[in-house]
């Protein structure tokens, strides 16, 4: 068995174990409804985390995603709620703007040889600051389009509902998997994370790839921000504080190497599901307090990081 | 296991990388030609601080005035010193960690844990003030050593290792007091946050004492040089005989210690501990302070004094924004712009660009 897939299997096994445990212990835990709720409640986080996976596989990090989600939400609120734009027109403005924002961060990282960590940290302050400046209060969004979005979906057996957010997430997932494994850009991402210098020598257009990676991450974060407004029907500058950490945690739990070069988008989805199942378990249990979520996620992170370390050591010895 | 191949190749490698590390560390500190000498390094941050203060004076003529009342000094300047204390303390620890090429994202969470422990002990039992403070400091040091152990002995990247405690630490802080926001009545402990000694607020004294002790420890012994050598090239410094793992363990322990003091100030200030909000996002301000102080995130040289100046700049900036009448909502945006400018100024590529542009301008005039 290739060690490449091992973290993925471990995550999958732990996820099924925890889910099975919940299903045995609690009535209604092991239902289609709970599973689909996991997806719809975490759709925005999954979309963000898919972008984060790209960035981390390429050997970088993007701390700005939480703020971009908030900024995108506030812009939705302003354009649709205050100025009465059609939501689609608003989205058509917000998504390219966010992509440009990410591209600029990527450009700074590439051209000025700055660490992704500090550039995206500045980006995080900037986007959150812009969102706060635009509106300090939550702006309600009331538009027939949003009602239609909320109503759209398919009913599944087991009283489950496949809504717009989940469908959108699945679309993003499919495109991301195709791009990462069957396109030139995907190969660039893996090559950059494997070894930046060799990638450059092999003829990977590093500038284009780096800019593209951060642009994609910001695009997906803005999309996540839009999806977030689908639940809340509002835009607020203080939403999604700390989402970048959740996304990074999900990526790591999903088996992507934090040093870059190896990982899978599907693993990240499993990572988010894992965090979601832990939360659901704690809610079903009722006697456990919410802070256990943070501690358990911390322990899980630790477990996976050590696992990565061990696998990496094995790889070096084989080489 | 991973040590073996390196110790085998020590024979032919011992010269170059070891020298390289020492030379790089020395160059970083003592290079006379470039503006990396002491004066040049202090020039930018200090003049930025002075400039900001002058802008304030311009907007408010009484900005520099300090009055003495009931045994303590009052005034905007004192206020800036007092409010910047937690970030300054964090920045002292953070600059040492960054000097080794690391980073500590968990300091905010460690603040919360230390605060929660102190508050819990003050409410729950009959402990002496000394015991409470020692417990708080010990918790901070232990948390720091956990980070240090992950980084040095398990070889985990610093940003990831400390992310663990950043996520889990808030949970632990809440766990200690069962998710309650604990408030306490203790004038003695509250003194740490709101007391005054010889006119100055007590947090300012804490910063001064920590700064002085750390400075003595790091600059009057070889430890500071070791830290810079590890930051320049960890494996090369190992060949020199520097215990790089021990050095890393020490710096994270020191950061934990500083974070614990900051946590106690924050807790004493409001006479309560809130696991969710104590020190929230302060790790970012601390990193920012170090970067504004001119340290490179890639490690190497550091200056504790400049990091404290960085913390003062951040606080003065907030005060300036309030004074200028701009709504507080501009605060973050302006802070972000400052970071971006500092980052650009630190980038070699940007400097070269700027220099060639300047040369072009001069050439055009002549």
XYZ file of C-alpha atoms in Angstrom:
685
model
C 0.000 0.000 0.000
C 1.338 3.358 -0.950
C 2.014 5.657 2.003
C 0.574 8.396 -0.132
C -2.944 7.186 0.524
C -2.413 6.081 4.116
C -3.497 9.323 5.853
C -6.619 9.297 3.692
C -7.479 5.758 4.815
C -6.797 6.612 8.454
C -9.122 9.629 8.276
C -11.785 7.568 6.516
C -11.523 4.783 9.089
C -11.658 7.176 12.063
C -14.605 8.978 10.520
C -16.576 5.771 10.023
C -15.625 4.614 13.507
C -16.851 7.802 15.165
C -19.971 7.889 13.038
C -20.666 4.225 13.784
C -20.182 4.872 17.488
C -22.675 7.728 17.334
C -25.133 5.660 15.318
C -25.060 2.843 17.897
C -25.335 5.170 20.884
C -27.960 7.629 19.747
C -31.239 7.214 17.925
C -31.333 9.147 14.702
C -27.564 9.749 14.529
C -26.948 7.292 11.738
C -29.532 8.766 9.404
C -29.402 10.229 5.929
C -30.635 13.454 7.425
C -27.674 13.846 9.777
C -25.259 13.064 6.957
C -26.770 15.612 4.610
C -26.958 18.192 7.370
C -23.244 17.689 7.902
C -22.764 18.662 4.292
C -25.175 21.570 4.186
C -24.069 23.035 7.548
C -20.430 22.827 6.575
C -20.713 23.598 2.862
C -19.091 27.024 3.221
C -16.245 25.592 5.289
C -15.736 22.777 2.774
C -15.583 25.193 -0.146
C -13.041 27.324 1.731
C -11.047 24.272 2.754
C -10.845 23.057 -0.848
C -9.084 26.309 -1.718
C -6.870 25.943 1.344
C -5.936 22.434 0.213
C -4.580 23.824 -3.047
C -2.577 26.462 -1.220
C -1.158 24.017 1.322
C -0.287 21.392 -1.308
C 1.661 24.118 -3.102
C 3.635 24.677 0.103
C 1.928 27.913 1.141
C -0.769 28.993 3.546
C -3.690 31.402 3.265
C -4.770 33.081 6.493
C -7.039 35.568 4.767
C -9.928 33.246 3.867
C -12.071 33.942 6.943
C -11.907 37.664 6.299
C -12.626 37.212 2.597
C -15.764 35.254 3.546
C -16.879 38.156 5.733
C -16.017 40.765 3.097
C -17.911 38.860 0.446
C -20.918 38.593 2.777
C -20.868 42.292 3.585
C -20.636 43.171 -0.119
C -23.611 40.891 -0.804
C -25.511 42.648 1.954
C -24.614 46.105 0.675
C -25.222 45.506 -3.018
C -28.357 43.408 -2.673
C -29.793 44.613 0.621
C -28.977 48.309 0.416
C -28.602 49.138 -3.270
C -31.143 46.650 -4.568
C -28.903 44.885 -7.097
C -29.938 41.537 -8.434
C -27.977 38.878 -6.496
C -26.497 37.420 -9.673
C -25.167 40.830 -10.683
C -23.684 41.235 -7.202
C -22.030 37.819 -7.400
C -20.670 38.690 -10.839
C -18.900 41.671 -9.282
C -17.816 40.093 -5.992
C -16.229 36.914 -7.345
C -13.833 38.614 -9.812
C -12.928 41.213 -7.171
C -12.040 38.487 -4.688
C -10.048 36.666 -7.341
C -8.123 39.859 -7.970
C -7.498 40.219 -4.235
C -6.013 36.719 -4.111
C -3.995 37.336 -7.256
C -2.451 40.430 -5.689
C -1.458 38.444 -2.599
C 0.053 35.776 -4.840
C 1.922 38.433 -6.761
C 3.387 39.906 -3.580
C 4.453 36.461 -2.437
C 6.105 35.695 -5.740
C 7.556 39.037 -6.797
C 8.703 40.361 -3.426
C 9.756 36.933 -2.107
C 7.692 37.418 1.049
C 6.454 34.575 3.232
C 2.884 33.521 2.387
C 2.141 33.490 6.094
C 2.775 37.191 6.626
C 1.337 38.386 3.307
C -1.939 36.562 3.869
C -1.936 37.761 7.471
C -1.828 41.315 6.159
C -4.519 40.311 3.650
C -6.584 39.024 6.547
C -6.377 42.367 8.359
C -7.042 44.217 5.146
C -10.149 42.284 4.105
C -11.599 42.313 7.617
C -10.822 46.018 7.890
C -12.489 46.723 4.562
C -15.551 44.730 5.613
C -15.777 46.596 8.928
C -15.330 49.914 7.174
C -18.127 49.151 4.720
C -20.540 48.255 7.444
C -20.212 47.655 11.146
C -23.726 46.342 11.398
C -25.287 43.245 10.013
C -27.161 43.970 6.778
C -30.262 41.944 6.072
C -30.716 40.506 2.585
C -34.287 40.224 1.427
C -34.675 39.201 -2.188
C -36.946 36.733 -4.035
C -33.806 35.110 -5.474
C -32.644 34.162 -1.980
C -36.042 32.634 -1.209
C -35.806 30.660 -4.438
C -32.314 29.493 -3.502
C -33.544 28.400 -0.088
C -36.471 26.497 -1.619
C -34.451 24.860 -4.355
C -33.297 21.338 -3.765
C -34.244 17.702 -3.794
C -35.980 15.702 -1.144
C -34.247 12.462 -0.335
C -35.507 9.456 1.619
C -35.109 9.655 5.379
C -36.495 13.168 5.654
C -33.283 14.529 4.150
C -32.845 17.539 1.930
C -30.245 18.148 -0.744
C -30.097 21.926 -0.947
C -28.411 24.537 -3.096
C -25.361 24.887 -0.847
C -24.623 21.176 -0.957
C -25.125 21.031 -4.713
C -22.794 23.975 -5.183
C -20.235 22.311 -2.941
C -20.424 19.079 -4.938
C -19.881 21.037 -8.149
C -16.806 22.764 -6.670
C -15.515 19.428 -5.425
C -15.825 17.751 -8.808
C -14.140 20.635 -10.602
C -11.357 20.752 -7.986
C -10.661 17.024 -8.260
C -10.568 17.255 -12.058
C -8.275 20.274 -11.979
C -5.914 18.813 -9.398
C -5.506 15.440 -11.082
C -6.168 15.959 -14.761
C -4.941 19.435 -15.608
C -1.613 21.119 -16.051
C -2.405 23.606 -13.290
C -2.945 20.750 -10.842
C 0.420 19.275 -11.725
C 2.033 22.687 -11.168
C 0.465 22.898 -7.715
C 1.876 19.510 -6.673
C 5.248 20.276 -8.276
C 5.603 23.613 -6.474
C 4.891 22.000 -3.133
C 7.195 19.078 -3.776
C 10.232 21.194 -4.436
C 10.017 24.824 -5.395
C 13.441 24.926 -7.008
C 13.079 21.774 -9.073
C 9.647 22.902 -10.180
C 11.174 26.116 -11.445
C 13.970 24.242 -13.213
C 11.487 21.850 -14.794
C 9.773 24.785 -16.398
C 6.775 25.289 -14.156
C 5.646 28.892 -14.675
C 6.054 29.709 -10.988
C 4.689 33.227 -11.206
C 1.491 32.205 -12.994
C 1.001 29.181 -10.771
C 1.529 31.050 -7.485
C -0.782 33.859 -8.497
C -3.336 31.343 -9.763
C -3.253 29.363 -6.523
C -3.921 32.322 -4.232
C -6.484 33.741 -6.672
C -8.339 30.405 -6.582
C -8.249 30.329 -2.806
C -9.726 33.816 -2.532
C -12.313 33.031 -5.232
C -13.464 29.969 -3.320
C -13.501 31.905 -0.040
C -15.711 34.569 -1.649
C -17.976 31.823 -3.005
C -18.109 30.393 0.516
C -19.074 33.856 1.756
C -21.957 33.906 -0.719
C -23.034 30.416 0.369
C -22.864 31.653 3.958
C -25.357 34.430 3.134
C -27.698 31.710 1.838
C -28.085 30.467 5.416
C -28.023 33.722 7.267
C -29.820 36.001 4.785
C -27.460 38.728 5.922
C -23.944 40.051 5.581
C -21.884 40.862 8.659
C -18.262 41.944 9.019
C -17.606 39.719 12.017
C -18.729 36.420 10.512
C -16.318 33.554 9.986
C -13.680 34.788 12.444
C -11.202 31.940 12.785
C -12.508 30.001 9.796
C -8.976 29.970 8.366
C -7.909 27.832 11.317
C -10.833 25.441 10.880
C -9.952 25.139 7.212
C -6.280 24.464 7.936
C -7.241 21.906 10.583
C -9.571 20.169 8.129
C -6.853 20.055 5.490
C -4.383 18.491 7.932
C -6.883 15.999 9.315
C -7.692 15.168 5.700
C -4.137 13.951 5.219
C -2.521 16.790 3.290
C 1.128 17.331 4.156
C 1.620 20.776 5.669
C 5.026 20.934 4.069
C 3.309 20.662 0.705
C 3.573 18.335 -2.234
C 1.109 15.703 -1.173
C -2.582 15.593 -0.369
C -6.067 15.228 -1.740
C -9.064 17.489 -2.031
C -11.329 14.573 -1.104
C -9.327 14.085 2.086
C -10.135 17.658 3.087
C -13.848 16.950 2.709
C -13.371 13.972 5.031
C -11.504 16.305 7.407
C -14.409 18.758 7.565
C -16.861 15.858 7.990
C -14.726 14.570 10.855
C -14.915 17.907 12.642
C -18.642 18.053 11.901
C -19.228 14.549 13.278
C -17.377 15.452 16.480
C -19.627 18.479 16.887
C -22.761 16.465 16.115
C -21.678 13.806 18.587
C -21.228 16.408 21.311
C -24.634 17.928 20.537
C -26.347 14.516 20.575
C -24.633 13.577 23.824
C -25.850 16.747 25.509
C -23.753 16.316 28.641
C -20.445 17.171 26.961
C -19.645 20.854 26.765
C -18.887 22.674 23.577
C -15.258 23.383 24.480
C -14.526 19.682 24.135
C -14.863 20.223 20.394
C -11.781 22.441 20.427
C -9.779 20.067 22.590
C -10.690 16.974 20.551
C -9.893 18.764 17.280
C -6.554 19.833 18.775
C -5.772 16.245 19.742
C -6.809 14.984 16.310
C -4.562 17.558 14.687
C -1.702 16.417 16.886
C -2.341 12.786 15.970
C -2.294 13.515 12.256
C 0.769 15.715 12.402
C 2.719 13.013 14.202
C 1.421 10.472 11.698
C 2.671 12.688 8.852
C 6.011 12.983 10.570
C 6.366 9.227 10.822
C 5.323 8.689 7.204
C 7.730 11.346 6.040
C 10.572 9.777 7.932
C 9.756 6.470 6.214
C 9.848 8.165 2.838
C 13.255 9.707 3.416
C 14.678 6.359 4.405
C 13.300 4.651 1.319
C 14.755 7.281 -0.967
C 17.877 8.042 13.455
C 17.790 11.172 11.403
C 20.943 12.376 13.114
C 23.105 9.565 11.829
C 23.776 10.520 8.226
C 24.562 14.048 9.312
C 27.104 13.003 11.911
C 28.766 10.824 9.282
C 29.267 13.722 6.951
C 30.483 15.956 9.729
C 34.098 15.475 8.671
C 33.911 17.276 5.381
C 31.093 19.590 6.293
C 32.266 20.871 9.606
C 34.114 23.814 8.205
C 31.821 25.498 5.792
C 28.355 25.448 7.348
C 29.579 25.979 10.871
C 31.574 28.994 9.854
C 28.723 30.135 7.741
C 26.365 30.148 10.708
C 28.714 32.006 12.960
C 29.645 34.474 10.281
C 26.023 34.998 9.339
C 25.064 35.523 12.963
C 27.922 37.966 13.464
C 27.253 39.711 10.189
C 23.647 40.130 11.124
C 24.664 41.942 14.282
C 27.941 43.616 13.583
C 28.083 44.247 9.850
C 29.472 47.761 9.675
C 28.979 48.587 6.015
C 25.262 48.054 5.598
C 22.599 49.849 7.501
C 22.289 46.769 9.690
C 24.377 48.448 12.364
C 22.685 49.540 15.524
C 21.969 53.109 14.501
C 20.421 52.185 11.162
C 18.269 49.523 12.712
C 16.940 51.816 15.390
C 16.461 54.732 13.038
C 13.350 53.561 11.196
C 11.153 52.184 13.979
C 12.060 54.901 16.461
C 11.532 57.715 13.984
C 8.212 56.155 12.977
C 7.169 56.216 16.631
C 8.339 59.804 17.087
C 6.567 60.844 13.904
C 3.322 59.246 15.058
C 3.589 60.950 18.425
C 4.209 64.302 16.711
C 1.149 63.775 14.522
C -0.812 63.282 17.730
C 0.680 66.415 19.234
C -0.333 68.308 16.113
C -3.927 67.153 16.493
C -4.083 67.595 20.235
C -1.774 70.177 21.772
C -2.141 68.700 25.242
C -1.093 65.249 24.039
C 2.272 65.290 25.778
C 0.996 66.727 29.040
C 1.241 64.455 32.036
C -0.384 65.162 35.369
C 0.267 63.657 38.770
C -2.706 62.727 40.897
C -3.250 60.386 43.831
C 0.195 58.865 43.520
C 0.076 58.058 39.824
C 0.734 59.758 36.541
C -2.009 60.434 34.043
C -1.778 61.397 30.396
C -2.029 60.063 26.874
C 1.581 58.921 26.829
C 1.165 56.953 30.061
C -2.027 55.517 28.640
C -0.202 54.299 25.528
C 2.508 52.708 27.667
C -0.070 51.017 29.863
C -2.259 49.714 27.080
C 0.617 48.392 25.023
C 1.952 46.342 27.960
C 0.389 42.939 27.079
C 1.447 43.140 23.434
C 4.907 44.393 24.443
C 5.348 41.391 26.745
C 4.209 39.001 24.028
C 6.499 40.728 21.544
C 9.522 40.201 23.808
C 8.931 36.448 23.757
C 7.864 36.399 20.134
C 10.997 38.179 18.908
C 13.179 35.474 20.445
C 11.079 32.717 18.897
C 11.140 34.449 15.520
C 14.906 34.851 15.848
C 15.228 31.041 15.862
C 13.216 30.964 12.649
C 10.040 29.920 14.462
C 6.715 31.479 15.305
C 4.314 31.090 18.212
C 0.644 31.354 17.332
C -0.516 30.105 20.705
C 0.420 33.067 22.924
C -3.149 34.401 22.990
C -4.481 31.021 24.075
C -1.702 30.683 26.673
C -2.740 34.085 28.052
C -6.269 32.742 28.406
C -5.083 29.556 30.132
C -2.860 31.407 32.616
C -5.651 33.881 33.340
C -8.160 31.077 33.835
C -5.854 29.232 36.242
C -5.239 32.359 38.328
C -8.900 33.365 38.403
C -9.963 29.812 39.252
C -7.520 29.653 42.160
C -8.522 33.078 43.457
C -12.179 32.094 43.515
C -11.932 28.449 44.398
C -9.437 28.193 47.194
C -7.523 29.902 49.914
C -4.237 30.279 48.142
C -1.714 32.985 48.836
C -1.100 35.547 46.130
C 2.404 34.146 45.676
C 1.071 30.644 44.980
C -1.467 31.979 42.489
C 1.130 33.952 40.556
C 3.584 31.053 40.574
C 0.862 28.717 39.318
C 0.007 31.110 36.494
C 3.643 31.463 35.467
C 4.239 27.710 35.686
C 1.269 26.990 33.458
C 2.606 29.453 30.905
C 6.070 27.932 30.957
C 4.681 24.399 30.666
C 2.541 25.431 27.688
C 5.601 27.005 26.102
C 7.677 23.895 26.722
C 4.981 21.770 25.076
C 5.313 23.973 21.985
C 9.076 23.815 22.215
C 9.051 20.042 22.583
C 6.857 19.631 19.506
C 9.149 21.896 17.507
C 12.539 20.664 18.651
C 12.054 17.003 19.487
C 9.286 16.009 17.094
C 10.562 18.365 14.395
C 7.107 19.785 13.631
C 6.994 23.119 11.802
C 6.559 25.899 14.383
C 3.466 27.366 12.716
C 1.733 23.983 12.916
C 2.983 22.963 16.343
C 1.746 26.161 17.921
C -1.481 26.077 15.923
C -2.349 22.988 17.972
C -2.250 24.894 21.223
C -3.926 27.897 19.613
C -6.938 25.721 18.781
C -6.941 23.416 21.790
C -5.737 26.050 24.291
C -8.991 28.014 24.195
C -10.825 24.773 24.918
C -8.502 24.070 27.846
C -8.961 27.603 29.192
C -12.721 27.098 29.168
C -12.411 23.632 30.636
C -10.513 24.955 33.677
C -13.466 27.022 34.799
C -16.173 24.851 33.255
C -16.913 27.401 30.572
C -17.799 30.104 33.094
C -16.477 33.634 32.974
C -14.993 33.720 36.459
C -14.854 37.031 38.297
C -12.942 37.492 41.509
C -12.455 40.006 44.280
C -8.807 40.387 45.064
C -7.282 43.821 45.379
C -3.839 42.294 45.624
C -4.142 40.427 42.331
C -5.943 43.302 40.639
C -2.880 45.414 41.424
C -1.050 43.550 38.636
C -3.422 45.053 36.110
C -4.539 48.368 37.562
C -2.052 49.226 40.298
C 0.622 51.899 40.165
C 4.134 51.981 41.536
C 6.233 55.155 41.708
C 3.639 56.856 39.557
C 3.772 54.416 36.681
C 1.080 51.795 36.049
C 2.225 48.381 37.258
C 1.956 46.665 33.825
C 4.556 49.141 32.542
C 6.901 48.041 35.333
C 6.305 44.427 34.419
C 7.307 45.151 30.836
C 10.412 47.039 31.962
C 11.470 44.293 34.365
C 10.883 41.525 31.815
C 12.718 43.494 29.162
C 15.670 44.169 31.451
C 15.950 40.593 32.706
C 15.611 39.085 29.216
C 18.106 41.543 27.836
C 20.626 40.659 30.569
C 20.023 36.950 30.077
C 20.339 37.087 26.297
C 23.022 39.717 25.778
C 25.244 39.296 28.826
C 25.530 35.582 28.113
C 26.156 33.824 24.804
C 22.536 32.707 24.659
C 21.479 35.556 22.379
C 24.191 34.712 19.882
C 23.244 31.020 20.042
C 19.634 31.937 19.285
C 20.667 34.009 16.285
C 22.970 31.244 15.072
C 20.157 28.677 15.297
C 17.924 31.063 13.375
C 20.512 31.562 10.632
C 21.222 27.887 10.147
C 20.032 25.288 12.654
C 22.076 22.340 11.441
C 25.227 24.423 11.068
C 24.883 25.692 14.611
C 24.582 22.074 15.741
C 27.996 21.365 14.212
C 29.328 24.305 16.168
C 28.312 22.516 19.313
C 25.243 24.595 20.024
C 22.449 22.540 21.512
C 19.890 23.757 18.984
C 17.075 21.680 20.450
C 17.748 23.063 23.892
C 17.833 26.600 22.513
C 14.471 26.106 20.793
C 12.964 24.588 23.913
C 14.183 27.599 25.883
C 12.756 30.241 23.538
C 9.287 28.697 23.506
C 9.441 28.407 27.293
C 10.357 32.089 27.521
C 7.453 33.003 25.232
C 5.080 30.984 27.391
C 6.400 32.804 30.456
C 5.856 36.215 28.840
C 2.390 35.174 27.660
C 1.499 34.115 31.202
C 2.450 37.550 32.566
C 0.421 39.212 29.803
C -2.500 36.902 30.612
C -2.349 37.859 34.278
C -2.343 41.560 33.392
C -5.381 41.093 31.146
C -7.157 39.056 33.812
C -6.306 41.416 36.649
C -7.387 44.348 34.506
C -10.990 43.174 34.264
C -10.873 41.109 37.481
C -12.154 38.131 35.591
C -11.115 35.422 33.189
C -12.889 34.785 29.905
C -11.427 31.725 28.204
C -12.897 32.722 24.869
C -11.735 36.315 24.661
C -8.641 36.852 26.811
C -5.780 37.648 24.465
C -7.850 36.963 21.361
C -5.817 37.825 18.229
C -3.037 39.310 20.313
C -0.601 36.810 18.765
C -1.056 38.667 15.508
C -0.338 42.019 17.133
C 2.743 40.526 18.749
C 4.044 39.182 15.426
C 3.270 42.536 13.885
C 5.206 44.331 16.621
C 8.252 42.167 15.953
C 8.021 42.733 12.205
C 7.595 46.489 12.640
C 10.650 46.338 14.900
C 12.592 45.247 11.833
C 13.168 41.556 12.534
C 13.064 39.171 9.600
C 10.488 36.385 9.904
C 13.047 33.985 8.490
C 15.077 34.246 11.671
C 18.463 35.569 12.655
C 19.049 38.839 14.376
C 16.606 40.173 16.928
C 16.212 43.149 19.197
C 13.932 43.036 22.205
C 13.921 46.810 22.531
C 12.857 47.293 18.911
C 10.032 44.783 19.327
C 8.763 46.751 22.302
C 9.018 49.886 20.156
C 6.936 47.992 17.583
C 4.288 47.302 20.215
C 4.282 50.996 21.159
C 3.859 51.952 17.501
C 0.818 49.701 17.182
C -0.791 51.197 20.288
C 0.078 54.769 19.281
C -1.430 54.110 15.874
C -4.723 53.088 17.473
C -4.647 56.206 19.643
C -3.880 58.346 16.597
C -6.837 56.917 14.745
C -9.141 57.692 17.655
C -7.724 61.201 18.070
C -7.950 61.989 14.377
C -11.702 61.583 14.620
C -11.774 58.753 12.116
C -14.301 56.146 13.184
C -12.746 53.171 14.993
C -13.850 50.977 12.099
C -10.888 52.274 10.083
C -8.533 50.845 12.678
C -7.971 47.454 11.053
C -7.674 48.823 7.546
C -4.994 51.295 8.577
C -3.163 48.624 10.552
C -3.207 46.385 7.481
C -1.822 49.164 5.313
C 1.004 49.737 7.788
C 1.881 46.035 7.730
C 1.907 46.056 3.952
C 4.231 49.062 3.824
C 6.594 47.531 6.393
C 6.615 44.271 4.462
C 7.468 46.046 1.243
C 10.261 47.990 2.895
C 11.721 44.731 4.203
C 11.685 42.995 0.843
C 15.073 43.035 -0.872
C 13.422 42.891 -4.275
C 11.310 45.920 -3.519
C 14.337 47.827 -2.211
C 16.201 47.139 -5.417
C 13.191 48.251 -7.470
C 12.873 51.405 -5.408
C 16.584 52.135 -5.645
C 16.631 51.801 -9.406
C 13.565 54.031 -9.653
C 15.241 56.616 -7.410
C 18.412 56.436 -9.467
C 16.351 56.920 -12.604
C 14.774 60.011 -11.077
C 18.141 61.459 -10.082
C 19.540 60.709 -13.534
C 16.580 62.451 -15.120
C 17.169 65.587 -13.075
C 20.881 65.698 -13.788
